[in-house]
Tab-separated table of C-alpha atoms and ligand atoms in Angstrom:
chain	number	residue	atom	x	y	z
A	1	UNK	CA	83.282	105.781	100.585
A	2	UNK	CA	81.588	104.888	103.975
A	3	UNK	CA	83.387	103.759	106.710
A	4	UNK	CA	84.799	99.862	106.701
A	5	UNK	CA	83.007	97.303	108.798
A	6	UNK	CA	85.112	96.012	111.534
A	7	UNK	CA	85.909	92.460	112.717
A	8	UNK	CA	87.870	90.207	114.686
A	9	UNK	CA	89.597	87.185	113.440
A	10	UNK	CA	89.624	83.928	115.978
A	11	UNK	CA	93.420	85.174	117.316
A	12	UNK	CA	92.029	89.143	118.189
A	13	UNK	CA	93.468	90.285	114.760
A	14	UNK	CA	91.579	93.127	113.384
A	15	UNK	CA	89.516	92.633	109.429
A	16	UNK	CA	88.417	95.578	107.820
A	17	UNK	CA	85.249	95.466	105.321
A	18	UNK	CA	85.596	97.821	103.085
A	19	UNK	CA	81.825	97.932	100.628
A	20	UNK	CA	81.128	99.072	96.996
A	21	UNK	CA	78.046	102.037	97.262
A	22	UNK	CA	75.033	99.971	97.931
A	23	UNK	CA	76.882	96.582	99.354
A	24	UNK	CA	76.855	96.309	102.941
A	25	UNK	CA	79.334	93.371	104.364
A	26	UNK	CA	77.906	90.336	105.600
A	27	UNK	CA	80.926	88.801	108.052
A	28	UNK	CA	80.231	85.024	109.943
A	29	UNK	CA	82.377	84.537	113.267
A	30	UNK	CA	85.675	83.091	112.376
A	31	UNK	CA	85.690	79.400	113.841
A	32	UNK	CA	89.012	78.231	113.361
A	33	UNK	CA	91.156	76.810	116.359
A	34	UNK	CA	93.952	79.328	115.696
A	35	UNK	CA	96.758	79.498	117.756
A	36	UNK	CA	97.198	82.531	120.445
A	37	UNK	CA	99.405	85.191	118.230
A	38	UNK	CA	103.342	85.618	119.420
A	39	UNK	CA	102.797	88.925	121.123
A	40	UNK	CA	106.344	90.162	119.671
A	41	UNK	CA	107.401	87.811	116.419
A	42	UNK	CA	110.052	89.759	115.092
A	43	UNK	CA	113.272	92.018	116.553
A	44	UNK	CA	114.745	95.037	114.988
A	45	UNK	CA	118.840	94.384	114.782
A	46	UNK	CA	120.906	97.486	114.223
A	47	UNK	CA	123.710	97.204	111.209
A	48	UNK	CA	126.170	99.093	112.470
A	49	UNK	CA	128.013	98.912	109.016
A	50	UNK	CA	125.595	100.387	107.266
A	51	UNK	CA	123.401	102.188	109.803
A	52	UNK	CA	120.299	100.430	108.562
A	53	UNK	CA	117.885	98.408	110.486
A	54	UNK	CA	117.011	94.665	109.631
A	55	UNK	CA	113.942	92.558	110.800
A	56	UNK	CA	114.226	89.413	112.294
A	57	UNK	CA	110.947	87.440	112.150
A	58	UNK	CA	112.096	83.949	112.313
A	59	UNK	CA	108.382	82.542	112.893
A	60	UNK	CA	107.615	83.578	108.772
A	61	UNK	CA	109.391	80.289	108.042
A	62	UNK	CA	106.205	78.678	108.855
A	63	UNK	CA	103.965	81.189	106.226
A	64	UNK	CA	101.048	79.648	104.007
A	65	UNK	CA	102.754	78.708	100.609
A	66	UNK	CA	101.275	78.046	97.004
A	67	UNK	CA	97.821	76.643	98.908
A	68	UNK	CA	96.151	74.885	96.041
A	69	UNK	CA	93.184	77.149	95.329
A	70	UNK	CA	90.170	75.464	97.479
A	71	UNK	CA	92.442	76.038	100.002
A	72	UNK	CA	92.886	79.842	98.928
A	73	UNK	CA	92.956	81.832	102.632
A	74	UNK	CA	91.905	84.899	100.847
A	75	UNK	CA	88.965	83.961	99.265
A	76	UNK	CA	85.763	84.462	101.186
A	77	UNK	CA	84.993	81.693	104.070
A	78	UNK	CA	81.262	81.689	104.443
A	79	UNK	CA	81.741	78.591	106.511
A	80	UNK	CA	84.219	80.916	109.190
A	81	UNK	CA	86.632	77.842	108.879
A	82	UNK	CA	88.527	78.230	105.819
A	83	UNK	CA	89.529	81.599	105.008
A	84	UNK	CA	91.420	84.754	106.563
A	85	UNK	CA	87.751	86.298	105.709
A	86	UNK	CA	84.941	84.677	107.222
A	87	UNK	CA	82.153	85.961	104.785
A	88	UNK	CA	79.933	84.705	101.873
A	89	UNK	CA	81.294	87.671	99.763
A	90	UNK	CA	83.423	91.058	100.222
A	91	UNK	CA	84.460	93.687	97.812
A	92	UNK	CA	87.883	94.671	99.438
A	93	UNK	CA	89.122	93.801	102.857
A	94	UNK	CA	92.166	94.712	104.965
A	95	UNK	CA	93.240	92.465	107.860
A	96	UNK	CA	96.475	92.178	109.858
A	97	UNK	CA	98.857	89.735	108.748
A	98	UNK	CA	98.806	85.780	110.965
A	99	UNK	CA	102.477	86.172	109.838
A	100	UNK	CA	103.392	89.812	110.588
A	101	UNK	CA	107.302	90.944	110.211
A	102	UNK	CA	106.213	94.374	112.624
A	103	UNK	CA	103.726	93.636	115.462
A	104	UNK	CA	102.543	95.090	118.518
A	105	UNK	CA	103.081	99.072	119.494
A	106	UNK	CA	106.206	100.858	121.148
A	107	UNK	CA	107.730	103.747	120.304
A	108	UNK	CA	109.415	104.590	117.503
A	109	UNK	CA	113.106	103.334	117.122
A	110	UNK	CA	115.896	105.835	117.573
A	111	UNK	CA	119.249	105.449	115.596
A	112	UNK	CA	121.396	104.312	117.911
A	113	UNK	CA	123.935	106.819	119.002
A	114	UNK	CA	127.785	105.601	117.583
A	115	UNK	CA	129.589	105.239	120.938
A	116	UNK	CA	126.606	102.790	121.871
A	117	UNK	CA	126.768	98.901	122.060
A	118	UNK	CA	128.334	96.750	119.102
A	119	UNK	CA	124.628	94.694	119.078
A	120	UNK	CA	121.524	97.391	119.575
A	121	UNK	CA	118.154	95.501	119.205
A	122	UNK	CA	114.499	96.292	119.687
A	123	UNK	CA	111.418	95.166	119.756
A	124	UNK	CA	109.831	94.592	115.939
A	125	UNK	CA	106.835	96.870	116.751
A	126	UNK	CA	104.468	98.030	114.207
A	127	UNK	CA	102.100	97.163	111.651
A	128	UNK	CA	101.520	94.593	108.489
A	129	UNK	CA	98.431	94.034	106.785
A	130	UNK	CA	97.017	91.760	103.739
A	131	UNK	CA	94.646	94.207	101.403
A	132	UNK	CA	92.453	91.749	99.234
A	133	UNK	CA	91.498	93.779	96.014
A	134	UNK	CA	88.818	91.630	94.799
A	135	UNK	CA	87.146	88.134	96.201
A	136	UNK	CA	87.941	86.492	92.737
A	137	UNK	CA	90.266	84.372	92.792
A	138	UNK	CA	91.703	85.576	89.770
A	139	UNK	CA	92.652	88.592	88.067
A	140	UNK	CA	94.967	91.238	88.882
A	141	UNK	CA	94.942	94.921	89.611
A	142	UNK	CA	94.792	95.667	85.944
A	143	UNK	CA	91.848	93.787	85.511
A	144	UNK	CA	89.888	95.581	88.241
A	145	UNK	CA	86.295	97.268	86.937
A	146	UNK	CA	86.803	101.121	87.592
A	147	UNK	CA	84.859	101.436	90.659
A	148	UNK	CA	86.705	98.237	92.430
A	149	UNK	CA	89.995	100.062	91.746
A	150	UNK	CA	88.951	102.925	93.319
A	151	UNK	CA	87.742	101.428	96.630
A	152	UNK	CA	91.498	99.841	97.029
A	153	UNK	CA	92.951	103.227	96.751
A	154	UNK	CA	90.110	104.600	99.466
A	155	UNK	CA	91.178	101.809	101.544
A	156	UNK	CA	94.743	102.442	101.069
A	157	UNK	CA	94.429	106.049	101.890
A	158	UNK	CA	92.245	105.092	105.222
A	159	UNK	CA	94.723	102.650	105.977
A	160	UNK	CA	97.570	105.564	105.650
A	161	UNK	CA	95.232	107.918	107.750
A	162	UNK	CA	94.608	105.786	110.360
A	163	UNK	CA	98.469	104.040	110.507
A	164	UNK	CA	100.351	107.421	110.461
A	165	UNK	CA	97.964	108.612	113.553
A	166	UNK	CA	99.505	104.939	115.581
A	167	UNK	CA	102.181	105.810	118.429
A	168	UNK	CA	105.330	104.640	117.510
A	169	UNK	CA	104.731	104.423	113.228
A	170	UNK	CA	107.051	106.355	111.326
A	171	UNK	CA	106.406	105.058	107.693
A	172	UNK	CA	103.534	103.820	105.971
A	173	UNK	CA	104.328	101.585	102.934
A	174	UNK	CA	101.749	100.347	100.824
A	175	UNK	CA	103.041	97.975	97.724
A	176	UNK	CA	102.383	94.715	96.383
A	177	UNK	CA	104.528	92.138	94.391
A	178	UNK	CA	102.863	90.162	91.783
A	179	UNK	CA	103.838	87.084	90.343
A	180	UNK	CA	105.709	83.764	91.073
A	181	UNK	CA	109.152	85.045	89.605
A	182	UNK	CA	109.125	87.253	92.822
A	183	UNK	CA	108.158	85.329	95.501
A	184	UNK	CA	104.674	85.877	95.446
A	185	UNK	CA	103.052	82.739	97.400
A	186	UNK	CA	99.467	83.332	96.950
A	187	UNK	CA	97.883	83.846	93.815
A	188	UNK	CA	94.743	86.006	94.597
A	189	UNK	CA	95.117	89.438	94.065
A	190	UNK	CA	96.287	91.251	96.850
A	191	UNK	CA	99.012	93.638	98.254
A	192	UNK	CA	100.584	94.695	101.932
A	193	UNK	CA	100.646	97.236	103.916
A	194	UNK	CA	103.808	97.773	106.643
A	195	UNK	CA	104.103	100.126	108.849
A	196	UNK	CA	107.394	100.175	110.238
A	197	UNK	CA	108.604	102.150	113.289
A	198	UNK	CA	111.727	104.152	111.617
A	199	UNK	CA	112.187	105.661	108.426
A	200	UNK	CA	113.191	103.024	106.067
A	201	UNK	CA	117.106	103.497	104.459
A	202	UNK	CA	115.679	104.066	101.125
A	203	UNK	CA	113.221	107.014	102.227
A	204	UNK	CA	116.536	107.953	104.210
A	205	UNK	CA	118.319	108.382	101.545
A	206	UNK	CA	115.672	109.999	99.071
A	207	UNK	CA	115.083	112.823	101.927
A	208	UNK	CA	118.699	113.226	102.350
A	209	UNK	CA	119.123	114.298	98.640
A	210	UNK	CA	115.792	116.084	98.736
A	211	UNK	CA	117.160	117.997	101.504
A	212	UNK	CA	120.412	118.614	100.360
A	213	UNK	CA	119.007	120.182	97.012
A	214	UNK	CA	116.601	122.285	99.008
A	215	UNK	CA	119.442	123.953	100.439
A	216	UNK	CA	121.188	124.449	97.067
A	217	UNK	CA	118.320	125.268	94.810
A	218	UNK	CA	115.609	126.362	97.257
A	219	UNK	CA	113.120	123.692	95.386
A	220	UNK	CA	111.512	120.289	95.730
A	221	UNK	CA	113.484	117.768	93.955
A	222	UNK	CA	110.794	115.614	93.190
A	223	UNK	CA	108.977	118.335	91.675
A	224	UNK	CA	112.253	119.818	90.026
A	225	UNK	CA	113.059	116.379	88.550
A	226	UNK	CA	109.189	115.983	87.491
A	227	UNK	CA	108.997	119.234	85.892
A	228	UNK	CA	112.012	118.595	83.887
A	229	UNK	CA	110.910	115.132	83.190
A	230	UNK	CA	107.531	116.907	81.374
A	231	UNK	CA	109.904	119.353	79.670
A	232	UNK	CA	112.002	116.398	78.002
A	233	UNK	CA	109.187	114.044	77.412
A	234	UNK	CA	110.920	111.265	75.831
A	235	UNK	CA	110.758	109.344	78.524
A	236	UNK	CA	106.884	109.693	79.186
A	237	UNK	CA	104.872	106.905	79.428
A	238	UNK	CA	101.472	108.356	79.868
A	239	UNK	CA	99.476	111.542	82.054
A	240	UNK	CA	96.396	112.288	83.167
A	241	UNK	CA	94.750	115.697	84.461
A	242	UNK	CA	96.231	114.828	87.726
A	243	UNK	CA	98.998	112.536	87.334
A	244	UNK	CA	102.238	111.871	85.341
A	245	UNK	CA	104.180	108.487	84.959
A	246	UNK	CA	107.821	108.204	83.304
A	247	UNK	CA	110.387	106.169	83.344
A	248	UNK	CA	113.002	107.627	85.395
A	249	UNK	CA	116.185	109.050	83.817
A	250	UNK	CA	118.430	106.119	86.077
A	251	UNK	CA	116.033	103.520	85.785
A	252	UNK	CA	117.184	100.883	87.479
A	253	UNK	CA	115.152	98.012	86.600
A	254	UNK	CA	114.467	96.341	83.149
A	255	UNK	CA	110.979	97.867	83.367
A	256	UNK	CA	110.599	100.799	86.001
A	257	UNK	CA	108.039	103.493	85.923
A	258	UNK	CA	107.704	106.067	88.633
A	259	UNK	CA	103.826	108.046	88.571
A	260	UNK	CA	103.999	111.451	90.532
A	261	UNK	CA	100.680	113.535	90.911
A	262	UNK	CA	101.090	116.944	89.010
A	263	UNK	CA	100.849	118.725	92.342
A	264	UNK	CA	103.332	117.977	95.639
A	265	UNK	CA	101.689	116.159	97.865
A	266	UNK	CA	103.049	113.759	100.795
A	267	UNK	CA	100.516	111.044	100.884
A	268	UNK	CA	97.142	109.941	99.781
A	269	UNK	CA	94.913	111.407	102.098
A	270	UNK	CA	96.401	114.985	100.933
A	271	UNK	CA	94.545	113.597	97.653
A	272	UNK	CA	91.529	114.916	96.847
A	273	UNK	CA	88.689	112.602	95.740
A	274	UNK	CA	88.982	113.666	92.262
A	275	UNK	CA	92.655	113.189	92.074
A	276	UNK	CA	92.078	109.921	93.809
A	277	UNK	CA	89.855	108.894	91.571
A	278	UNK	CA	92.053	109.934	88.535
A	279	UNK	CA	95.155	108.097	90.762
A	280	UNK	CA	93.272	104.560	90.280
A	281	UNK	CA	92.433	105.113	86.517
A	282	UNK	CA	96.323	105.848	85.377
A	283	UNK	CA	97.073	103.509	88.141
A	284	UNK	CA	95.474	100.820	86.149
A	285	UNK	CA	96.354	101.778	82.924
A	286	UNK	CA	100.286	101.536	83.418
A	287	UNK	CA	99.441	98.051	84.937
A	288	UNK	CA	97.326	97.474	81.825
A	289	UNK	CA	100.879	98.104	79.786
A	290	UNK	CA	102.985	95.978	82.075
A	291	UNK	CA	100.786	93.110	80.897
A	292	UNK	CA	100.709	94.083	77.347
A	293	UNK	CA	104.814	94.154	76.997
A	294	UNK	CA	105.024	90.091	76.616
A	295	UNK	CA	102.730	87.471	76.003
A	296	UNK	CA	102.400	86.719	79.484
A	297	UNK	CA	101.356	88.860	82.645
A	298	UNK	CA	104.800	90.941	83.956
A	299	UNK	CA	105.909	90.446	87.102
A	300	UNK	CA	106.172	93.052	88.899
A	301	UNK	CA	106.221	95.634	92.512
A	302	UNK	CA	104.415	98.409	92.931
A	303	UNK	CA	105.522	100.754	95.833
A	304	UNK	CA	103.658	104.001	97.134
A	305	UNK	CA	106.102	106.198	98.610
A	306	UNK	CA	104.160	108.160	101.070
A	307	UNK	CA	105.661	110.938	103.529
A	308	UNK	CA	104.526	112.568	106.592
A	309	UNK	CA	103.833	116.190	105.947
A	310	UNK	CA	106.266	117.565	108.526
A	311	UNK	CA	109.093	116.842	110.215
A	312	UNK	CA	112.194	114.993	108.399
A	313	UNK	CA	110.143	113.575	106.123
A	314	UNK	CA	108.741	116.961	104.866
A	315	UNK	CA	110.618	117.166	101.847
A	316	UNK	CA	108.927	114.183	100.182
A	317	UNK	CA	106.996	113.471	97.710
A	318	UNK	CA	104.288	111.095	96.874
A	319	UNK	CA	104.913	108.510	94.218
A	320	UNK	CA	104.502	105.256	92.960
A	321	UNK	CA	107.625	103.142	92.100
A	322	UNK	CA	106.507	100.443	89.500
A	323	UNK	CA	109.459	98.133	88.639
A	324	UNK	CA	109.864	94.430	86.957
A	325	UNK	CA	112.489	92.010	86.905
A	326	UNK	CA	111.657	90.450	83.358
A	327	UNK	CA	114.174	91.765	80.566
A	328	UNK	CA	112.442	89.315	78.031
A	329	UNK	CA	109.681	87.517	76.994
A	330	UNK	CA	111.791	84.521	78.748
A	331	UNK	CA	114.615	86.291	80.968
A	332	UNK	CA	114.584	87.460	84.432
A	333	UNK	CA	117.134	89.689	85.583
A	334	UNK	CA	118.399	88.245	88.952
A	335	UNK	CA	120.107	90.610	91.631
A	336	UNK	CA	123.402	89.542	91.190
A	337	UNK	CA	126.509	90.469	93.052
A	338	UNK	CA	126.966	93.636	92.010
A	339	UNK	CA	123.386	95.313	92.445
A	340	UNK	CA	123.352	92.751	95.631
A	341	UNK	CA	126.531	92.935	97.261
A	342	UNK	CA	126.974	96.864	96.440
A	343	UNK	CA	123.809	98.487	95.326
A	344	UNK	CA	125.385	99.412	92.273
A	345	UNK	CA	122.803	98.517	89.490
A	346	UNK	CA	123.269	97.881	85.772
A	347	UNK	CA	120.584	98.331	82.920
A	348	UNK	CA	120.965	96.448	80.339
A	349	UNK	CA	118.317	98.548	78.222
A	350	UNK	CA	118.091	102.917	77.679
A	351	UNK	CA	115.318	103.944	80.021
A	352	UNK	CA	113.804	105.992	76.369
A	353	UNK	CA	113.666	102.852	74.438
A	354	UNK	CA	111.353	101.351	77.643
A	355	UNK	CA	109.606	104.622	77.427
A	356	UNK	CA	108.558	104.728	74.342
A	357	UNK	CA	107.965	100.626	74.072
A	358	UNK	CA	105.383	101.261	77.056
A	359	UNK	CA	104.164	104.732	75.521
A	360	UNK	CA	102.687	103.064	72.395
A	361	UNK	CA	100.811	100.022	74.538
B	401	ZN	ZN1	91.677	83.084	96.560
């Protein structure tokens, strides 16, 4: 991949061009009368109940939703006065969000020490981006031609690069939701990027048992749990040279697949290009399945679960969480109080029946 083509939108945010071999991008000045950004839209609260962070970004009330499709502000803008992308064309582009929860840069945020304040806030510092994976309209990840997949996993793994290097990132989390039954509020294909300036409480967690069974069993527990997950194999869904995806032995969710890489690595750019490459093919293809389950497209979140390589977060191990709410052809499963109120989840099918449903897709 070459390098991205930089630009600036009409409020200083930054657009990223990212070309197919052979395409080079063709950007227009972006002419809109936008208004000056908030220099700090969100603040960090500290739960002291739970010892978790929450975002406040009260300005998102005001976010684009379900624009007809004319009105689409993903789709190129070769006028510069209609789109987020002021182009005649693109392949894939990144560019930071108009309605960002994490903005601006500060240091990373400390836990709070217990004998502090009742109410600790901060600054919502950091980083969210829109990643376009194709300027049609329509479509979906699954539906990508090989080579278009692959440049959205190059520019999620520059994106990674380049956001872990940022003074005062701790996490980079690249994911997307798809589909009206989850909120999504613009059709075109796309996904986010966040980076967030503390370790997020599920990564918390995660590294807490990782490190915990380091000290017990001197291993990874992503690759213990992976290696015994190939040595069961009834709840594999599919592998590749490189990669493996399962469904995990708690699954959570109605549909939920996890995809490790055979080898432990903490993030994409520890990928090589051929396991990259291999990454966006199986990527696809368990996308491909989601769709194939029901009659209609699955709704669904993808999450990459990406780790710096030392430090804390050294005991990770990169992964993709795929998970759906639909537990039917017509019912959604809805987070009710129990999974809500008390993170304590209930499945109402065997992860091996999922498995193997998905297995023969
Ligand atoms: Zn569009």
């Amino acid at each position: 991949m070459s390098a991205p083509t930089g630009w600036s939108l009409a409020d200083g945010r930054d657009l990223l061009f990212f070309a197919l071999p052979g395409h080079t991008p063709s950007p227009v000045p972006d002419r809109r009368p936008l208004p000056p950004r908030d220099p700090q839209p969100s603040d960090l609260r500290f739960d002291r109940t739970t010892g978790q962070w929450v975002i406040i970004a009260a300005q998102r009330q005001d976010r684009t939703y379900h624009p007809p499709a004319e009105a689409c502000p993903l789709c190129p803008g070769p006028s510069g006065l209609t789109s987020e992308v002021p182009a005649p064309d693109y392949d894939v582009v990144v560019f930071e969000n108009r309605f960002p929860g994490l903005a601006g840069t500060g240091a990373a945020v400390a836990t709070p020490s217990p004998d502090g304040a009742e109410f600790v806030a901060a600054p919502g510092h950091g980083r969210c981006e829109v990643i376009c994976f194709s300027a049609d309209h329509t479509g979906s990840f699954a539906d990508l031609k090989p080579a278009q997949a692959l440049l959205v996993v190059q520019a999620w793994r520059h994106r990674t690069a380049d956001l872990l290097n940022r003074p005062g990132i701790e996490q980079v989390f690249c994911f997307e939701n798809r589909g009206e039954e989850i909120g999504v509020t613009l059709g075109h294909p796309h996904g986010q990027i966040y980076g967030y300036p503390y370790l997020t409480p599920r990564t918390a967690a995660m590294l807490a048992q990782a490190r915990e069974h380091r000290i017990a069993h001197g291993g990874n527990l992503f690759a213990d749990l992976l290696a015994a997950e190939r040595a069961d194999g009834t709840r594999i869904v599919a592998s590749s040279e490189h990669f493996t995806a399962f469904v995990p032995f708690a699954a959570r969710w109605p549909v939920e697949v996890h995809l490790y890489p055979n080898r432990r690595l903490h993030n994409l750019t520890e990928l090589t290009d051929a396991e990259l490459d291999d990454f966006a093919r199986i990527y696809r293809d368990l996308l491909g399945r989601f769709d194939r389950i029901y009659d209609t497209p699955l709704p669904y979140m993808a999450a990459l679960h990406q780790y710096r390589a030392a430090g804390v977060q050294a005991d990770g191990y990169f992964h993709v969480e795929l998970m759906s709410i639909r537990r039917s052809a017509t019912k959604l499963k809805y987070l009710a109080a129990s999974e809500s109120a008390m993170d304590a989840f209930i499945a109402d099918v065997t992860p091996e029946s999922v498995a193997e449903r998905l297995r023969a897709l």
